[in-house]
mmCIF file of C-alpha atoms in Angstrom:
data_model
loop_
_atom_site.group_PDB
_atom_site.id
_atom_site.type_symbol
_atom_site.label_atom_id
_atom_site.label_comp_id
_atom_site.label_asym_id
_atom_site.label_seq_id
_atom_site.Cartn_x
_atom_site.Cartn_y
_atom_site.Cartn_z
ATOM 1 C CA TYR A 34 82.731 109.088 103.148
ATOM 2 C CA LEU A 35 80.748 111.611 104.398
ATOM 3 C CA THR A 36 82.321 115.022 102.633
ATOM 4 C CA ASP A 37 82.879 112.919 99.557
ATOM 5 C CA ALA A 38 78.649 112.303 99.315
ATOM 6 C CA LEU A 39 78.050 115.845 100.306
ATOM 7 C CA TYR A 40 80.189 117.051 97.073
ATOM 8 C CA GLU A 41 78.499 114.549 95.014
ATOM 9 C CA MET A 42 75.025 115.844 96.429
ATOM 10 C CA ASP A 43 76.187 119.283 95.722
ATOM 11 C CA GLN A 44 76.333 120.428 99.253
ATOM 12 C CA LEU A 45 79.492 122.239 98.894
ATOM 13 C CA GLU A 46 79.334 124.525 102.083
ATOM 14 C CA GLU A 47 78.442 121.736 104.376
ATOM 15 C CA CYS A 48 81.327 120.014 102.367
ATOM 16 C CA GLU A 49 83.348 122.634 102.981
ATOM 17 C CA ARG A 50 82.593 123.291 106.616
ATOM 18 C CA ARG A 51 82.923 119.646 107.730
ATOM 19 C CA LEU A 52 86.092 119.274 105.728
ATOM 20 C CA LEU A 53 87.662 122.725 107.844
ATOM 21 C CA ASP A 54 86.419 121.462 110.898
ATOM 22 C CA ASN A 55 88.094 118.171 110.848
ATOM 23 C CA LEU A 56 91.189 119.203 109.066
ATOM 24 C CA PRO A 57 93.328 119.108 112.628
ATOM 25 C CA HIS A 58 91.877 115.796 113.260
ATOM 26 C CA VAL A 59 93.508 114.709 109.721
ATOM 27 C CA TYR A 60 96.809 115.978 110.479
ATOM 28 C CA GLU A 61 96.942 114.677 113.677
ATOM 29 C CA SER A 62 96.167 110.916 112.227
ATOM 30 C CA GLY A 63 99.199 110.838 110.133
ATOM 31 C CA MET A 64 97.219 108.868 107.359
ATOM 32 C CA PRO A 65 98.188 109.482 103.970
ATOM 33 C CA ASP A 66 94.742 108.497 102.233
ATOM 34 C CA LEU A 67 92.883 111.036 104.995
ATOM 35 C CA PHE A 68 95.330 113.669 103.683
ATOM 36 C CA ILE A 69 94.799 113.148 99.972
ATOM 37 C CA GLN A 70 90.944 112.839 99.860
ATOM 38 C CA SER A 71 90.656 115.921 102.478
ATOM 39 C CA HIS A 72 92.534 118.013 100.149
ATOM 40 C CA ARG A 73 91.086 116.855 97.051
ATOM 41 C CA ASN A 74 87.732 117.575 98.471
ATOM 42 C CA LEU A 75 88.723 121.108 99.226
ATOM 43 C CA ILE A 76 90.030 121.569 95.821
ATOM 44 C CA LEU A 77 86.906 120.152 94.326
ATOM 45 C CA VAL A 78 85.079 122.673 96.562
ATOM 46 C CA ALA A 79 87.311 125.693 95.712
ATOM 47 C CA ARG A 80 87.216 124.695 92.157
ATOM 48 C CA ALA A 81 83.491 124.558 91.660
ATOM 49 C CA HIS A 82 83.174 128.009 93.610
ATOM 50 C CA GLY A 83 85.558 129.272 91.198
ATOM 51 C CA ASP A 84 88.310 130.309 93.432
ATOM 52 C CA MET A 85 91.260 128.723 91.500
ATOM 53 C CA GLU A 86 93.886 130.395 93.654
ATOM 54 C CA GLU A 87 92.452 128.576 96.524
ATOM 55 C CA ALA A 88 92.366 125.528 94.716
ATOM 56 C CA TYR A 89 95.924 125.648 94.068
ATOM 57 C CA ARG A 90 96.920 126.782 97.678
ATOM 58 C CA TRP A 91 95.164 123.435 98.894
ATOM 59 C CA ALA A 92 96.877 121.318 96.146
ATOM 60 C CA ASN A 93 100.535 123.008 97.421
ATOM 61 C CA ALA A 94 99.433 122.428 100.498
ATOM 62 C CA LEU A 95 99.221 118.707 100.502
ATOM 63 C CA GLU A 96 102.671 118.613 98.488
ATOM 64 C CA GLY A 97 104.029 120.628 101.422
ATOM 65 C CA LEU A 98 102.710 118.033 103.935
ATOM 66 C CA GLY A 99 104.185 115.231 102.126
ATOM 67 C CA ARG A 100 107.323 116.692 102.055
ATOM 68 C CA LYS A 101 106.999 117.343 105.575
ATOM 69 C CA ARG A 102 105.922 113.925 106.723
ATOM 70 C CA SER A 103 108.266 112.091 103.821
ATOM 71 C CA PHE A 104 104.966 110.699 102.398
ATOM 72 C CA SER A 105 106.094 110.286 98.417
ATOM 73 C CA ARG A 106 102.568 109.174 97.922
ATOM 74 C CA VAL A 107 101.083 112.348 99.132
ATOM 75 C CA VAL A 108 103.590 114.481 97.371
ATOM 76 C CA ALA A 109 102.990 112.460 93.781
ATOM 77 C CA SER A 110 98.822 112.840 94.389
ATOM 78 C CA ALA A 111 99.741 116.391 94.978
ATOM 79 C CA GLN A 112 101.205 117.205 91.875
ATOM 80 C CA LEU A 113 98.894 114.972 89.679
ATOM 81 C CA LEU A 114 96.289 117.228 91.275
ATOM 82 C CA GLN A 115 98.041 120.283 90.441
ATOM 83 C CA ALA A 116 98.360 118.716 86.998
ATOM 84 C CA GLU A 117 94.181 118.698 87.098
ATOM 85 C CA LEU A 118 94.189 122.331 87.697
ATOM 86 C CA ALA A 119 96.340 122.926 85.120
ATOM 87 C CA LEU A 120 94.167 121.081 82.606
ATOM 88 C CA HIS A 121 91.071 122.668 84.117
ATOM 89 C CA THR A 122 92.703 126.209 82.975
ATOM 90 C CA GLY A 123 94.028 125.131 79.777
ATOM 91 C CA ASP A 124 97.730 124.745 81.076
ATOM 92 C CA THR A 125 98.091 121.436 79.099
ATOM 93 C CA ASP A 126 102.082 121.712 78.702
ATOM 94 C CA SER A 127 102.219 122.307 82.823
ATOM 95 C CA ALA A 128 99.879 119.359 83.119
ATOM 96 C CA GLU A 129 102.436 116.985 81.255
ATOM 97 C CA ARG A 130 105.114 118.010 83.101
ATOM 98 C CA LEU A 131 103.354 117.882 86.616
ATOM 99 C CA LEU A 132 102.234 114.302 85.357
ATOM 100 C CA GLU A 133 105.472 112.995 84.471
ATOM 101 C CA ARG A 134 107.251 113.957 87.504
ATOM 102 C CA ALA A 135 104.264 112.450 89.803
ATOM 103 C CA ALA A 136 104.902 109.343 87.978
ATOM 104 C CA HIS A 137 108.212 109.017 88.139
ATOM 105 C CA GLY A 138 107.936 109.977 92.012
ATOM 106 C CA LEU A 139 106.331 106.975 93.163
ATOM 107 C CA ASP A 140 106.057 103.343 92.398
ATOM 108 C CA TRP A 141 102.182 103.316 91.352
ATOM 109 C CA TYR A 142 102.369 99.503 90.768
ATOM 110 C CA LEU A 143 102.668 98.604 94.171
ATOM 111 C CA PHE A 144 100.095 100.872 95.442
ATOM 112 C CA GLU A 145 97.764 100.275 93.057
ATOM 113 C CA GLU A 146 98.282 96.191 94.424
ATOM 114 C CA TRP A 147 97.018 97.904 97.854
ATOM 115 C CA ARG A 148 94.223 99.840 96.336
ATOM 116 C CA PRO A 149 94.063 102.656 98.756
ATOM 117 C CA TYR A 150 90.844 104.657 98.593
ATOM 118 C CA ALA A 151 92.038 107.917 98.026
ATOM 119 C CA ASN A 152 93.925 106.840 94.853
ATOM 120 C CA ASP A 153 91.254 105.574 93.324
ATOM 121 C CA LEU A 154 90.921 108.396 90.634
ATOM 122 C CA VAL A 155 94.220 110.178 91.836
ATOM 123 C CA VAL A 156 96.434 108.222 89.194
ATOM 124 C CA PRO A 157 98.552 108.880 86.701
ATOM 125 C CA ASP A 158 97.013 106.991 84.141
ATOM 126 C CA VAL A 159 93.391 108.812 84.463
ATOM 127 C CA THR A 160 95.683 112.130 84.589
ATOM 128 C CA ARG A 161 97.278 111.033 81.416
ATOM 129 C CA LEU A 162 93.811 110.095 80.000
ATOM 130 C CA ARG A 163 92.673 113.771 80.866
ATOM 131 C CA VAL A 164 95.792 115.197 78.910
ATOM 132 C CA LEU A 165 95.250 113.114 75.758
ATOM 133 C CA LEU A 166 91.732 114.658 75.705
ATOM 134 C CA ALA A 167 92.779 117.906 76.558
ATOM 135 C CA ARG A 168 95.126 117.685 73.292
ATOM 136 C CA GLU A 169 92.230 116.216 71.485
ATOM 137 C CA ARG A 170 94.250 113.052 70.680
ATOM 138 C CA HIS A 171 91.028 110.867 70.622
ATOM 139 C CA GLY A 172 92.185 107.966 68.967
ATOM 140 C CA GLU A 173 94.996 107.154 71.729
ATOM 141 C CA ALA A 174 92.542 108.371 74.550
ATOM 142 C CA ILE A 175 90.096 105.650 73.236
ATOM 143 C CA ALA A 176 92.724 103.015 73.100
ATOM 144 C CA LEU A 177 94.078 104.016 76.700
ATOM 145 C CA ALA A 178 90.173 104.183 77.983
ATOM 146 C CA GLU A 179 89.602 100.704 76.698
ATOM 147 C CA SER A 180 92.941 99.461 78.490
ATOM 148 C CA LEU A 181 92.414 100.972 81.715
ATOM 149 C CA VAL A 182 88.906 100.108 81.994
ATOM 150 C CA GLY A 183 89.565 96.199 81.754
ATOM 151 C CA LYS A 184 92.865 97.133 84.116
ATOM 152 C CA ALA A 185 90.500 98.891 86.837
ATOM 153 C CA GLU A 186 88.092 95.779 86.518
ATOM 154 C CA ARG A 187 90.934 93.248 87.319
ATOM 155 C CA LEU A 188 91.535 95.618 90.299
ATOM 156 C CA ASN A 189 87.862 95.779 91.490
ATOM 157 C CA ARG A 190 88.081 99.449 91.287
ATOM 158 C CA GLY A 191 84.251 100.020 90.567
ATOM 159 C CA TYR A 192 84.084 103.764 90.583
ATOM 160 C CA ARG A 193 87.611 104.206 88.358
ATOM 161 C CA SER A 194 85.982 101.839 86.133
ATOM 162 C CA LEU A 195 82.747 103.957 85.664
ATOM 163 C CA ALA A 196 84.964 107.332 85.678
ATOM 164 C CA LEU A 197 87.103 105.673 82.904
ATOM 165 C CA ARG A 198 84.186 104.971 80.947
ATOM 166 C CA VAL A 199 82.804 108.459 80.641
ATOM 167 C CA LEU A 200 86.288 109.747 79.782
ATOM 168 C CA TRP A 201 86.015 107.011 77.099
ATOM 169 C CA ALA A 202 82.605 108.496 75.738
ATOM 170 C CA THR A 203 84.539 111.985 75.813
ATOM 171 C CA ALA A 204 86.955 110.547 73.501
ATOM 172 C CA ILE A 205 84.429 109.158 70.959
ATOM 173 C CA ALA A 206 82.370 112.317 71.364
ATOM 174 C CA GLN A 207 85.346 114.327 69.591
ATOM 175 C CA GLY A 208 86.014 111.899 67.162
ATOM 176 C CA GLU A 209 82.545 110.545 66.171
ATOM 177 C CA GLY A 210 80.035 112.661 67.676
ATOM 178 C CA GLU A 211 77.761 113.101 70.531
ATOM 179 C CA GLU A 212 75.677 110.857 69.381
ATOM 180 C CA THR A 213 77.841 107.941 69.404
ATOM 181 C CA ALA A 214 79.073 108.681 72.483
ATOM 182 C CA ALA A 215 75.736 108.697 73.916
ATOM 183 C CA GLN A 216 75.211 105.307 72.430
ATOM 184 C CA PHE A 217 78.534 103.963 73.943
ATOM 185 C CA LEU A 218 77.129 105.264 77.535
ATOM 186 C CA ALA A 219 74.045 103.784 77.100
ATOM 187 C CA GLY A 220 75.822 100.560 76.874
ATOM 188 C CA ASN A 221 78.709 100.733 78.899
ATOM 189 C CA VAL A 222 77.453 102.685 82.048
ATOM 190 C CA PRO A 223 75.248 101.257 84.819
ATOM 191 C CA GLY A 224 71.931 102.654 84.557
ATOM 192 C CA GLY A 225 72.950 105.481 81.749
ATOM 193 C CA VAL A 226 74.374 108.666 81.650
ATOM 194 C CA ALA A 227 72.867 111.412 80.485
ATOM 195 C CA GLN A 228 74.861 113.839 78.009
ATOM 196 C CA GLY A 229 74.346 116.717 80.580
ATOM 197 C CA ASP A 230 75.683 114.407 83.343
ATOM 198 C CA ARG A 231 78.886 113.329 81.438
ATOM 199 C CA LYS A 232 79.783 116.838 81.118
ATOM 200 C CA LYS A 233 79.399 117.782 84.993
ATOM 201 C CA PHE A 234 81.215 114.618 85.603
ATOM 202 C CA ILE A 235 83.983 115.742 83.535
ATOM 203 C CA GLU A 236 83.987 119.782 84.503
ATOM 204 C CA ARG A 237 83.932 118.751 88.294
ATOM 205 C CA GLY A 238 85.919 115.829 88.354
ATOM 206 C CA LYS A 239 83.327 113.549 89.925
#
């Protein structure tokens, strides 16, 4: 939780230092949620620094760790994070292939009922929405976002609901313009989210 907060506050160096210092303890814990969340944060820090090679290295390390420990959720989560990186570099075809591999590699419905912390945003539905946005299929993206927000709220996934509403606004911006998207955010995001913050949210994966 601390490194999540440090990342959100743009304290990237401190976030990375604490993650690296504690990584041996994470591995010793044997806890999939710690594996996923620590590597996701390291990926986000590397991406924020513009080091995509390092970001991919952490994503691949997570997949290898999952295979070594026989944790299917860790493997599938790593593939979703790889898909997010592919989207970030404009390789939508690879992102879709990785998404489908992850979606079919795990019974996601089962884990959704358990509500694991590390998979709040690292789930096929969120990645699928991002793929639609990358394809600029905004009509499909709006329909999917609306259904996913309802699902997130039924599962008491407040942070996911917020993220989905921001992505929903991005789909609206693609189809109807920034002003309409801003109006949507003002009425659907607690406290409101400025247009610049929406862009930052999407670019950095917050």
